[in-house]
């Protein structure tokens, strides 16, 4: 049984096949029956809008039965362990579990313990978010079919970002050149090129990937206010000017902190395109992991 815990669980050939299927799904724009008869349970121990709804739409478009476990009303709220909950759900007949958890390593633990059923990581702590990275690269490749050598700046709270971790690993495999842009306290230990100034690298990049400042993961932003942070790291019209740069963000966007209102409505901002691509990429991933030929 195949799992998706990090992007390294897929080789490049598999990723290209997933992207071929995603492109067909995008073009087709209709439902299918690739996962008819499959049952998938979503377990979101953290709040989610885009990822959860994207997975659920993807599953329904493929004909799967989807059960969302309401964590607040589940037996985990009565003291049952996550593993025991998963064992019970597996006994009901689940073919896969899609899980988001605030603790890094939970999806991996489940994948090693269940003894059956695919486990798909929808984000664990600050460790990994593989499907987000895969849809981000797909979005990039829609604009740059050969992404090797393209230059991307990842901007913001990189140290606490599972999206950044997964993207760094995946984009490096496909030959993109990465620069990290953040204040010192938001930078991880890294061998990558980095800077504390957007202005220093703005003429050197093809893609900007802005990140949300995750105050819930570190109890503060290290600035006197988010407004002060935005003066240095908000992506604005004045910063971008007439440069041919595409702008990405995994969401949710803190407007005028991460990205200005003006840039949110700029055609170079591909954030809603990422959301649309998220459905078809997750459809293709689910087909790859759970389909008849998986």
PDB file of C-alpha atoms in Angstrom:
ATOM      1  CA  UNK A   1       0.000   0.000   0.000  1.00  0.00           C
ATOM      2  CA  UNK A   2       1.405   3.380  -1.005  1.00  0.00           C
ATOM      3  CA  UNK A   3       1.661   6.320   1.377  1.00  0.00           C
ATOM      4  CA  UNK A   4       2.473   9.980   0.813  1.00  0.00           C
ATOM      5  CA  UNK A   5       4.258  11.387   3.842  1.00  0.00           C
ATOM      6  CA  UNK A   6       6.835  13.587   2.059  1.00  0.00           C
ATOM      7  CA  UNK A   7       7.450  14.425  -1.581  1.00  0.00           C
ATOM      8  CA  UNK A   8      10.381  11.979  -1.550  1.00  0.00           C
ATOM      9  CA  UNK A   9       7.823   9.144  -1.522  1.00  0.00           C
ATOM     10  CA  UNK A  10       7.344   9.886  -5.230  1.00  0.00           C
ATOM     11  CA  UNK A  11      10.079   9.675  -7.843  1.00  0.00           C
ATOM     12  CA  UNK A  12      10.281  12.186 -10.674  1.00  0.00           C
ATOM     13  CA  UNK A  13       8.698   9.813 -13.185  1.00  0.00           C
ATOM     14  CA  UNK A  14       5.692   9.389 -10.878  1.00  0.00           C
ATOM     15  CA  UNK A  15       5.407  13.140 -10.390  1.00  0.00           C
ATOM     16  CA  UNK A  16       5.404  13.759 -14.145  1.00  0.00           C
ATOM     17  CA  UNK A  17       2.665  11.116 -14.505  1.00  0.00           C
ATOM     18  CA  UNK A  18       0.653  12.798 -11.760  1.00  0.00           C
ATOM     19  CA  UNK A  19       1.033  16.127 -13.577  1.00  0.00           C
ATOM     20  CA  UNK A  20      -0.081  14.574 -16.860  1.00  0.00           C
ATOM     21  CA  UNK A  21      -3.217  13.260 -15.145  1.00  0.00           C
ATOM     22  CA  UNK A  22      -3.789  16.595 -13.391  1.00  0.00           C
ATOM     23  CA  UNK A  23      -3.599  18.412 -16.730  1.00  0.00           C
ATOM     24  CA  UNK A  24      -6.187  16.007 -18.172  1.00  0.00           C
ATOM     25  CA  UNK A  25      -8.458  16.507 -15.171  1.00  0.00           C
ATOM     26  CA  UNK A  26      -8.086  20.274 -15.557  1.00  0.00           C
ATOM     27  CA  UNK A  27      -8.991  20.056 -19.231  1.00  0.00           C
ATOM     28  CA  UNK A  28     -11.756  17.527 -18.692  1.00  0.00           C
ATOM     29  CA  UNK A  29     -13.513  19.512 -15.985  1.00  0.00           C
ATOM     30  CA  UNK A  30     -15.891  16.715 -15.117  1.00  0.00           C
ATOM     31  CA  UNK A  31     -16.335  13.913 -12.618  1.00  0.00           C
ATOM     32  CA  UNK A  32     -15.078  10.372 -13.100  1.00  0.00           C
ATOM     33  CA  UNK A  33     -15.220   6.931 -11.531  1.00  0.00           C
ATOM     34  CA  UNK A  34     -11.541   6.205 -10.988  1.00  0.00           C
ATOM     35  CA  UNK A  35     -12.066   5.640  -7.239  1.00  0.00           C
ATOM     36  CA  UNK A  36     -15.589   4.243  -7.290  1.00  0.00           C
ATOM     37  CA  UNK A  37     -16.004   1.881  -4.340  1.00  0.00           C
ATOM     38  CA  UNK A  38     -13.119   3.383  -2.349  1.00  0.00           C
ATOM     39  CA  UNK A  39     -13.721   4.827   1.128  1.00  0.00           C
ATOM     40  CA  UNK A  40     -11.481   7.578   2.466  1.00  0.00           C
ATOM     41  CA  UNK A  41     -11.510   9.171   5.916  1.00  0.00           C
ATOM     42  CA  UNK A  42     -10.256  12.698   6.533  1.00  0.00           C
ATOM     43  CA  UNK A  43      -8.859  13.444   9.987  1.00  0.00           C
ATOM     44  CA  UNK A  44      -8.040  17.118  10.460  1.00  0.00           C
ATOM     45  CA  UNK A  45      -6.708  17.852  13.929  1.00  0.00           C
ATOM     46  CA  UNK A  46      -5.938  21.415  12.803  1.00  0.00           C
ATOM     47  CA  UNK A  47      -8.280  23.865  11.117  1.00  0.00           C
ATOM     48  CA  UNK A  48      -8.209  23.817   7.338  1.00  0.00           C
ATOM     49  CA  UNK A  49     -10.222  25.367   4.546  1.00  0.00           C
ATOM     50  CA  UNK A  50      -8.334  24.922   1.270  1.00  0.00           C
ATOM     51  CA  UNK A  51      -6.646  21.581   1.915  1.00  0.00           C
ATOM     52  CA  UNK A  52      -9.621  19.777   3.435  1.00  0.00           C
ATOM     53  CA  UNK A  53     -12.177  21.054   0.911  1.00  0.00           C
ATOM     54  CA  UNK A  54      -9.743  20.415  -1.956  1.00  0.00           C
ATOM     55  CA  UNK A  55      -9.268  16.785  -0.924  1.00  0.00           C
ATOM     56  CA  UNK A  56     -12.975  16.241  -0.397  1.00  0.00           C
ATOM     57  CA  UNK A  57     -13.901  17.726  -3.778  1.00  0.00           C
ATOM     58  CA  UNK A  58     -11.148  15.673  -5.428  1.00  0.00           C
ATOM     59  CA  UNK A  59     -12.411  12.444  -3.844  1.00  0.00           C
ATOM     60  CA  UNK A  60     -16.027  13.096  -4.772  1.00  0.00           C
ATOM     61  CA  UNK A  61     -15.057  13.926  -8.365  1.00  0.00           C
ATOM     62  CA  UNK A  62     -13.348  10.530  -8.546  1.00  0.00           C
ATOM     63  CA  UNK A  63     -16.370   8.681  -7.158  1.00  0.00           C
ATOM     64  CA  UNK A  64     -14.968   7.828  -3.711  1.00  0.00           C
ATOM     65  CA  UNK A  65     -16.974   7.808  -0.491  1.00  0.00           C
ATOM     66  CA  UNK A  66     -15.676  10.461   1.921  1.00  0.00           C
ATOM     67  CA  UNK A  67     -16.112  10.423   5.691  1.00  0.00           C
ATOM     68  CA  UNK A  68     -14.878  13.410   7.671  1.00  0.00           C
ATOM     69  CA  UNK A  69     -14.162  12.650  11.306  1.00  0.00           C
ATOM     70  CA  UNK A  70     -15.352  15.528  13.497  1.00  0.00           C
ATOM     71  CA  UNK A  71     -12.487  15.584  15.975  1.00  0.00           C
ATOM     72  CA  UNK A  72     -14.439  17.581  18.568  1.00  0.00           C
ATOM     73  CA  UNK A  73     -17.127  14.855  18.646  1.00  0.00           C
ATOM     74  CA  UNK A  74     -14.899  11.808  18.138  1.00  0.00           C
ATOM     75  CA  UNK A  75     -13.680   9.362  20.783  1.00  0.00           C
ATOM     76  CA  UNK A  76     -10.276  11.084  20.750  1.00  0.00           C
ATOM     77  CA  UNK A  77     -11.963  13.836  22.789  1.00  0.00           C
ATOM     78  CA  UNK A  78     -12.826  11.124  25.368  1.00  0.00           C
ATOM     79  CA  UNK A  79      -9.244   9.941  25.705  1.00  0.00           C
ATOM     80  CA  UNK A  80      -9.022   7.351  22.925  1.00  0.00           C
ATOM     81  CA  UNK A  81      -5.593   7.387  21.279  1.00  0.00           C
ATOM     82  CA  UNK A  82      -5.254   8.440  17.670  1.00  0.00           C
ATOM     83  CA  UNK A  83      -3.945   4.974  16.769  1.00  0.00           C
ATOM     84  CA  UNK A  84      -6.931   3.236  18.359  1.00  0.00           C
ATOM     85  CA  UNK A  85      -9.285   5.593  16.538  1.00  0.00           C
ATOM     86  CA  UNK A  86      -7.528   4.799  13.257  1.00  0.00           C
ATOM     87  CA  UNK A  87      -7.588   1.035  13.952  1.00  0.00           C
ATOM     88  CA  UNK A  88     -11.339   1.194  14.534  1.00  0.00           C
ATOM     89  CA  UNK A  89     -11.924   3.228  11.389  1.00  0.00           C
ATOM     90  CA  UNK A  90      -9.730   0.844   9.402  1.00  0.00           C
ATOM     91  CA  UNK A  91     -11.887  -2.043  10.657  1.00  0.00           C
ATOM     92  CA  UNK A  92     -14.941  -0.251   9.275  1.00  0.00           C
ATOM     93  CA  UNK A  93     -13.340  -0.497   5.846  1.00  0.00           C
ATOM     94  CA  UNK A  94     -11.350   2.659   5.099  1.00  0.00           C
ATOM     95  CA  UNK A  95      -9.012   2.434   2.110  1.00  0.00           C
ATOM     96  CA  UNK A  96      -7.114   5.598   3.010  1.00  0.00           C
ATOM     97  CA  UNK A  97      -6.649   8.237   5.675  1.00  0.00           C
ATOM     98  CA  UNK A  98      -5.910  11.878   4.946  1.00  0.00           C
ATOM     99  CA  UNK A  99      -4.509  13.437   8.089  1.00  0.00           C
ATOM    100  CA  UNK A 100      -3.452  16.868   9.283  1.00  0.00           C
ATOM    101  CA  UNK A 101      -1.936  17.180  12.740  1.00  0.00           C
ATOM    102  CA  UNK A 102      -0.096  19.821  14.727  1.00  0.00           C
ATOM    103  CA  UNK A 103       2.580  17.291  15.743  1.00  0.00           C
ATOM    104  CA  UNK A 104       5.249  16.398  13.214  1.00  0.00           C
ATOM    105  CA  UNK A 105       5.541  12.678  12.573  1.00  0.00           C
ATOM    106  CA  UNK A 106       1.946  11.615  13.225  1.00  0.00           C
ATOM    107  CA  UNK A 107       1.190  10.614   9.580  1.00  0.00           C
ATOM    108  CA  UNK A 108       4.432   8.612   9.439  1.00  0.00           C
ATOM    109  CA  UNK A 109       3.556   6.822  12.689  1.00  0.00           C
ATOM    110  CA  UNK A 110       0.127   5.935  11.329  1.00  0.00           C
ATOM    111  CA  UNK A 111       1.571   4.654   8.058  1.00  0.00           C
ATOM    112  CA  UNK A 112       3.862   2.286   9.975  1.00  0.00           C
ATOM    113  CA  UNK A 113       1.206   1.128  12.443  1.00  0.00           C
ATOM    114  CA  UNK A 114      -2.016   0.567  10.545  1.00  0.00           C
ATOM    115  CA  UNK A 115      -0.894  -2.380   8.443  1.00  0.00           C
ATOM    116  CA  UNK A 116      -3.196  -1.411   5.603  1.00  0.00           C
ATOM    117  CA  UNK A 117      -4.770   1.631   3.992  1.00  0.00           C
ATOM    118  CA  UNK A 118      -2.867   4.506   2.450  1.00  0.00           C
ATOM    119  CA  UNK A 119      -1.914   7.414   4.683  1.00  0.00           C
ATOM    120  CA  UNK A 120      -1.705  10.830   3.025  1.00  0.00           C
ATOM    121  CA  UNK A 121      -0.077  13.675   4.905  1.00  0.00           C
ATOM    122  CA  UNK A 122      -2.161  16.846   4.685  1.00  0.00           C
ATOM    123  CA  UNK A 123       0.322  18.732   6.851  1.00  0.00           C
ATOM    124  CA  UNK A 124       2.117  17.727  10.055  1.00  0.00           C
ATOM    125  CA  UNK A 125       3.480  20.361  12.378  1.00  0.00           C
ATOM    126  CA  UNK A 126       6.215  22.396  10.753  1.00  0.00           C
ATOM    127  CA  UNK A 127       7.593  19.297   9.006  1.00  0.00           C
ATOM    128  CA  UNK A 128       5.905  18.631   5.668  1.00  0.00           C
ATOM    129  CA  UNK A 129       2.942  19.391   3.401  1.00  0.00           C
ATOM    130  CA  UNK A 130       3.661  17.296   0.303  1.00  0.00           C
ATOM    131  CA  UNK A 131       0.479  17.889  -1.685  1.00  0.00           C
ATOM    132  CA  UNK A 132       0.866  21.663  -1.324  1.00  0.00           C
ATOM    133  CA  UNK A 133       4.401  21.500  -2.704  1.00  0.00           C
ATOM    134  CA  UNK A 134       3.250  19.282  -5.572  1.00  0.00           C
ATOM    135  CA  UNK A 135       0.472  21.685  -6.554  1.00  0.00           C
ATOM    136  CA  UNK A 136       2.861  24.634  -6.232  1.00  0.00           C
ATOM    137  CA  UNK A 137       5.341  23.065  -8.637  1.00  0.00           C
ATOM    138  CA  UNK A 138       2.487  22.139 -10.989  1.00  0.00           C
ATOM    139  CA  UNK A 139       1.397  25.789 -10.964  1.00  0.00           C
ATOM    140  CA  UNK A 140       4.952  26.916 -11.690  1.00  0.00           C
ATOM    141  CA  UNK A 141       5.226  24.457 -14.569  1.00  0.00           C
ATOM    142  CA  UNK A 142       1.997  25.751 -16.106  1.00  0.00           C
ATOM    143  CA  UNK A 143       3.890  29.026 -16.623  1.00  0.00           C
ATOM    144  CA  UNK A 144       7.428  27.646 -16.991  1.00  0.00           C
ATOM    145  CA  UNK A 145       7.134  24.197 -18.637  1.00  0.00           C
ATOM    146  CA  UNK A 146      10.864  23.645 -18.126  1.00  0.00           C
ATOM    147  CA  UNK A 147      11.458  24.957 -14.598  1.00  0.00           C
ATOM    148  CA  UNK A 148      15.132  23.999 -14.347  1.00  0.00           C
ATOM    149  CA  UNK A 149      17.219  27.073 -13.639  1.00  0.00           C
ATOM    150  CA  UNK A 150      14.231  29.254 -12.728  1.00  0.00           C
ATOM    151  CA  UNK A 151      14.841  31.366  -9.660  1.00  0.00           C
ATOM    152  CA  UNK A 152      12.399  31.357  -6.768  1.00  0.00           C
ATOM    153  CA  UNK A 153      12.395  33.466  -3.625  1.00  0.00           C
ATOM    154  CA  UNK A 154      10.621  31.942  -0.623  1.00  0.00           C
ATOM    155  CA  UNK A 155       9.634  34.854   1.600  1.00  0.00           C
ATOM    156  CA  UNK A 156       8.481  35.027   5.209  1.00  0.00           C
ATOM    157  CA  UNK A 157       8.201  32.683   8.162  1.00  0.00           C
ATOM    158  CA  UNK A 158      10.312  29.910   6.641  1.00  0.00           C
ATOM    159  CA  UNK A 159      11.515  28.384   9.903  1.00  0.00           C
ATOM    160  CA  UNK A 160       7.990  27.425  10.964  1.00  0.00           C
ATOM    161  CA  UNK A 161       6.631  26.511   7.541  1.00  0.00           C
ATOM    162  CA  UNK A 162       5.931  22.943   6.457  1.00  0.00           C
ATOM    163  CA  UNK A 163       5.080  24.382   3.039  1.00  0.00           C
ATOM    164  CA  UNK A 164       8.581  25.841   2.764  1.00  0.00           C
ATOM    165  CA  UNK A 165      10.197  22.572   3.877  1.00  0.00           C
ATOM    166  CA  UNK A 166       8.332  20.529   1.268  1.00  0.00           C
ATOM    167  CA  UNK A 167       8.861  23.080  -1.488  1.00  0.00           C
ATOM    168  CA  UNK A 168      12.574  23.395  -0.826  1.00  0.00           C
ATOM    169  CA  UNK A 169      13.002  19.619  -1.128  1.00  0.00           C
ATOM    170  CA  UNK A 170      10.829  19.320  -4.246  1.00  0.00           C
ATOM    171  CA  UNK A 171      11.958  22.419  -6.152  1.00  0.00           C
ATOM    172  CA  UNK A 172      15.626  21.506  -5.673  1.00  0.00           C
ATOM    173  CA  UNK A 173      14.956  18.098  -7.255  1.00  0.00           C
ATOM    174  CA  UNK A 174      13.571  19.849 -10.342  1.00  0.00           C
ATOM    175  CA  UNK A 175      16.520  22.200 -10.665  1.00  0.00           C
ATOM    176  CA  UNK A 176      15.036  25.468  -9.427  1.00  0.00           C
ATOM    177  CA  UNK A 177      17.374  27.911  -7.721  1.00  0.00           C
ATOM    178  CA  UNK A 178      16.068  28.922  -4.290  1.00  0.00           C
ATOM    179  CA  UNK A 179      16.763  32.020  -2.231  1.00  0.00           C
ATOM    180  CA  UNK A 180      15.286  32.351   1.262  1.00  0.00           C
ATOM    181  CA  UNK A 181      14.150  35.835   2.256  1.00  0.00           C
ATOM    182  CA  UNK A 182      13.279  36.452   5.901  1.00  0.00           C
ATOM    183  CA  UNK A 183      14.290  38.208   9.094  1.00  0.00           C
ATOM    184  CA  UNK A 184      16.997  36.280  10.982  1.00  0.00           C
ATOM    185  CA  UNK A 185      14.581  34.755  13.520  1.00  0.00           C
ATOM    186  CA  UNK A 186      12.406  33.329  10.717  1.00  0.00           C
ATOM    187  CA  UNK A 187      15.294  31.597   8.925  1.00  0.00           C
ATOM    188  CA  UNK A 188      16.226  27.961   9.567  1.00  0.00           C
ATOM    189  CA  UNK A 189      19.799  26.717   9.512  1.00  0.00           C
ATOM    190  CA  UNK A 190      20.427  26.284   5.811  1.00  0.00           C
ATOM    191  CA  UNK A 191      22.994  25.834   3.082  1.00  0.00           C
ATOM    192  CA  UNK A 192      20.742  27.733   0.671  1.00  0.00           C
ATOM    193  CA  UNK A 193      21.328  31.287  -0.427  1.00  0.00           C
ATOM    194  CA  UNK A 194      19.493  33.703   1.853  1.00  0.00           C
ATOM    195  CA  UNK A 195      18.990  37.389   2.464  1.00  0.00           C
ATOM    196  CA  UNK A 196      17.105  39.670   4.835  1.00  0.00           C
ATOM    197  CA  UNK A 197      16.142  42.091   2.074  1.00  0.00           C
ATOM    198  CA  UNK A 198      13.555  41.676  -0.686  1.00  0.00           C
ATOM    199  CA  UNK A 199      15.023  44.604  -2.570  1.00  0.00           C
ATOM    200  CA  UNK A 200      18.391  42.855  -2.723  1.00  0.00           C
ATOM    201  CA  UNK A 201      17.043  39.972  -4.847  1.00  0.00           C
ATOM    202  CA  UNK A 202      13.958  41.335  -6.606  1.00  0.00           C
ATOM    203  CA  UNK A 203      15.781  41.679  -9.951  1.00  0.00           C
ATOM    204  CA  UNK A 204      17.117  38.126  -9.725  1.00  0.00           C
ATOM    205  CA  UNK A 205      13.932  36.033  -9.403  1.00  0.00           C
ATOM    206  CA  UNK A 206      11.225  34.601 -11.643  1.00  0.00           C
ATOM    207  CA  UNK A 207       8.903  33.406  -8.880  1.00  0.00           C
ATOM    208  CA  UNK A 208       8.070  34.689  -5.410  1.00  0.00           C
ATOM    209  CA  UNK A 209       6.488  32.319  -2.921  1.00  0.00           C
ATOM    210  CA  UNK A 210       5.137  34.329  -0.010  1.00  0.00           C
ATOM    211  CA  UNK A 211       4.333  32.615   3.295  1.00  0.00           C
ATOM    212  CA  UNK A 212       2.020  33.411   6.164  1.00  0.00           C
ATOM    213  CA  UNK A 213       3.547  34.563   9.440  1.00  0.00           C
ATOM    214  CA  UNK A 214       2.541  31.679  11.709  1.00  0.00           C
ATOM    215  CA  UNK A 215       2.166  33.388  15.054  1.00  0.00           C
ATOM    216  CA  UNK A 216       0.414  30.288  16.471  1.00  0.00           C
ATOM    217  CA  UNK A 217       3.657  28.314  16.123  1.00  0.00           C
ATOM    218  CA  UNK A 218       5.948  30.644  18.019  1.00  0.00           C
ATOM    219  CA  UNK A 219       3.814  32.863  20.241  1.00  0.00           C
ATOM    220  CA  UNK A 220       4.924  36.108  18.576  1.00  0.00           C
ATOM    221  CA  UNK A 221       6.345  37.516  15.392  1.00  0.00           C
ATOM    222  CA  UNK A 222       9.595  38.938  16.692  1.00  0.00           C
ATOM    223  CA  UNK A 223       8.431  42.381  15.611  1.00  0.00           C
ATOM    224  CA  UNK A 224       6.614  45.015  17.626  1.00  0.00           C
ATOM    225  CA  UNK A 225       3.687  44.385  15.266  1.00  0.00           C
ATOM    226  CA  UNK A 226       2.767  42.589  12.061  1.00  0.00           C
ATOM    227  CA  UNK A 227       2.547  46.025  10.485  1.00  0.00           C
ATOM    228  CA  UNK A 228       6.246  46.525  11.164  1.00  0.00           C
ATOM    229  CA  UNK A 229       6.983  43.123   9.625  1.00  0.00           C
ATOM    230  CA  UNK A 230       4.989  44.082   6.532  1.00  0.00           C
ATOM    231  CA  UNK A 231       7.161  47.143   5.909  1.00  0.00           C
ATOM    232  CA  UNK A 232      10.063  44.815   5.160  1.00  0.00           C
ATOM    233  CA  UNK A 233       8.442  41.695   3.704  1.00  0.00           C
ATOM    234  CA  UNK A 234       5.025  42.493   2.227  1.00  0.00           C
ATOM    235  CA  UNK A 235       4.852  41.899  -1.534  1.00  0.00           C
ATOM    236  CA  UNK A 236       3.571  45.169  -3.007  1.00  0.00           C
ATOM    237  CA  UNK A 237       3.020  46.781  -6.406  1.00  0.00           C
ATOM    238  CA  UNK A 238       5.906  49.154  -5.750  1.00  0.00           C
ATOM    239  CA  UNK A 239       8.227  46.237  -5.054  1.00  0.00           C
ATOM    240  CA  UNK A 240       7.233  44.192  -8.118  1.00  0.00           C
ATOM    241  CA  UNK A 241       6.892  47.102 -10.540  1.00  0.00           C
ATOM    242  CA  UNK A 242       6.656  45.878 -14.143  1.00  0.00           C
ATOM    243  CA  UNK A 243       8.837  42.799 -13.554  1.00  0.00           C
ATOM    244  CA  UNK A 244       7.809  39.505 -15.132  1.00  0.00           C
ATOM    245  CA  UNK A 245       7.418  37.622 -11.843  1.00  0.00           C
ATOM    246  CA  UNK A 246       4.689  35.204 -10.801  1.00  0.00           C
ATOM    247  CA  UNK A 247       3.489  35.330  -7.199  1.00  0.00           C
ATOM    248  CA  UNK A 248       2.413  32.306  -5.167  1.00  0.00           C
ATOM    249  CA  UNK A 249       1.043  31.857  -1.637  1.00  0.00           C
ATOM    250  CA  UNK A 250      -0.276  28.665   0.032  1.00  0.00           C
ATOM    251  CA  UNK A 251      -2.966  30.601   1.924  1.00  0.00           C
ATOM    252  CA  UNK A 252      -4.512  31.862   4.004  1.00  0.00           C
ATOM    253  CA  UNK A 253      -3.115  35.237   2.968  1.00  0.00           C
ATOM    254  CA  UNK A 254      -2.785  37.971   5.557  1.00  0.00           C
ATOM    255  CA  UNK A 255      -3.630  40.874   3.294  1.00  0.00           C
ATOM    256  CA  UNK A 256      -1.281  43.841   3.491  1.00  0.00           C
ATOM    257  CA  UNK A 257       1.008  41.770   5.726  1.00  0.00           C
ATOM    258  CA  UNK A 258       2.079  39.021   3.316  1.00  0.00           C
ATOM    259  CA  UNK A 259       0.753  40.546   0.089  1.00  0.00           C
ATOM    260  CA  UNK A 260      -0.845  43.919  -0.596  1.00  0.00           C
ATOM    261  CA  UNK A 261      -4.433  44.277  -1.801  1.00  0.00           C
ATOM    262  CA  UNK A 262      -3.171  45.592  -5.116  1.00  0.00           C
ATOM    263  CA  UNK A 263      -0.933  42.586  -5.757  1.00  0.00           C
ATOM    264  CA  UNK A 264      -3.701  40.173  -4.743  1.00  0.00           C
ATOM    265  CA  UNK A 265      -5.720  41.410  -7.731  1.00  0.00           C
ATOM    266  CA  UNK A 266      -2.708  41.602 -10.051  1.00  0.00           C
ATOM    267  CA  UNK A 267      -2.733  39.019 -12.892  1.00  0.00           C
ATOM    268  CA  UNK A 268       0.766  37.939 -11.885  1.00  0.00           C
ATOM    269  CA  UNK A 269      -0.648  36.636  -8.588  1.00  0.00           C
ATOM    270  CA  UNK A 270      -1.502  32.960  -9.145  1.00  0.00           C
ATOM    271  CA  UNK A 271      -3.032  32.248  -5.732  1.00  0.00           C
ATOM    272  CA  UNK A 272      -6.522  31.342  -6.937  1.00  0.00           C
ATOM    273  CA  UNK A 273      -4.914  29.318  -9.716  1.00  0.00           C
ATOM    274  CA  UNK A 274      -3.076  27.376  -7.004  1.00  0.00           C
ATOM    275  CA  UNK A 275      -6.420  26.609  -5.349  1.00  0.00           C
ATOM    276  CA  UNK A 276      -7.882  25.383  -8.643  1.00  0.00           C
ATOM    277  CA  UNK A 277      -4.778  23.346  -9.374  1.00  0.00           C
ATOM    278  CA  UNK A 278      -4.929  21.898  -5.874  1.00  0.00           C
ATOM    279  CA  UNK A 279      -8.075  19.958  -6.707  1.00  0.00           C
ATOM    280  CA  UNK A 280      -6.772  18.372  -9.912  1.00  0.00           C
ATOM    281  CA  UNK A 281      -3.321  17.623  -8.504  1.00  0.00           C
ATOM    282  CA  UNK A 282      -4.892  15.928  -5.483  1.00  0.00           C
ATOM    283  CA  UNK A 283      -7.213  14.020  -7.830  1.00  0.00           C
ATOM    284  CA  UNK A 284      -4.165  12.764  -9.697  1.00  0.00           C
ATOM    285  CA  UNK A 285      -2.325  11.883  -6.476  1.00  0.00           C
ATOM    286  CA  UNK A 286      -5.341   9.966  -5.169  1.00  0.00           C
ATOM    287  CA  UNK A 287      -5.693   8.117  -8.448  1.00  0.00           C
ATOM    288  CA  UNK A 288      -1.999   7.224  -8.324  1.00  0.00           C
ATOM    289  CA  UNK A 289      -2.133   5.950  -4.723  1.00  0.00           C
ATOM    290  CA  UNK A 290      -5.559   4.306  -4.671  1.00  0.00           C
ATOM    291  CA  UNK A 291      -6.472   3.544  -8.276  1.00  0.00           C
ATOM    292  CA  UNK A 292      -6.711   0.076  -9.816  1.00  0.00           C
ATOM    293  CA  UNK A 293      -3.114   0.156 -11.061  1.00  0.00           C
ATOM    294  CA  UNK A 294      -1.612   1.512  -7.834  1.00  0.00           C
TER     295      UNK A 294
END
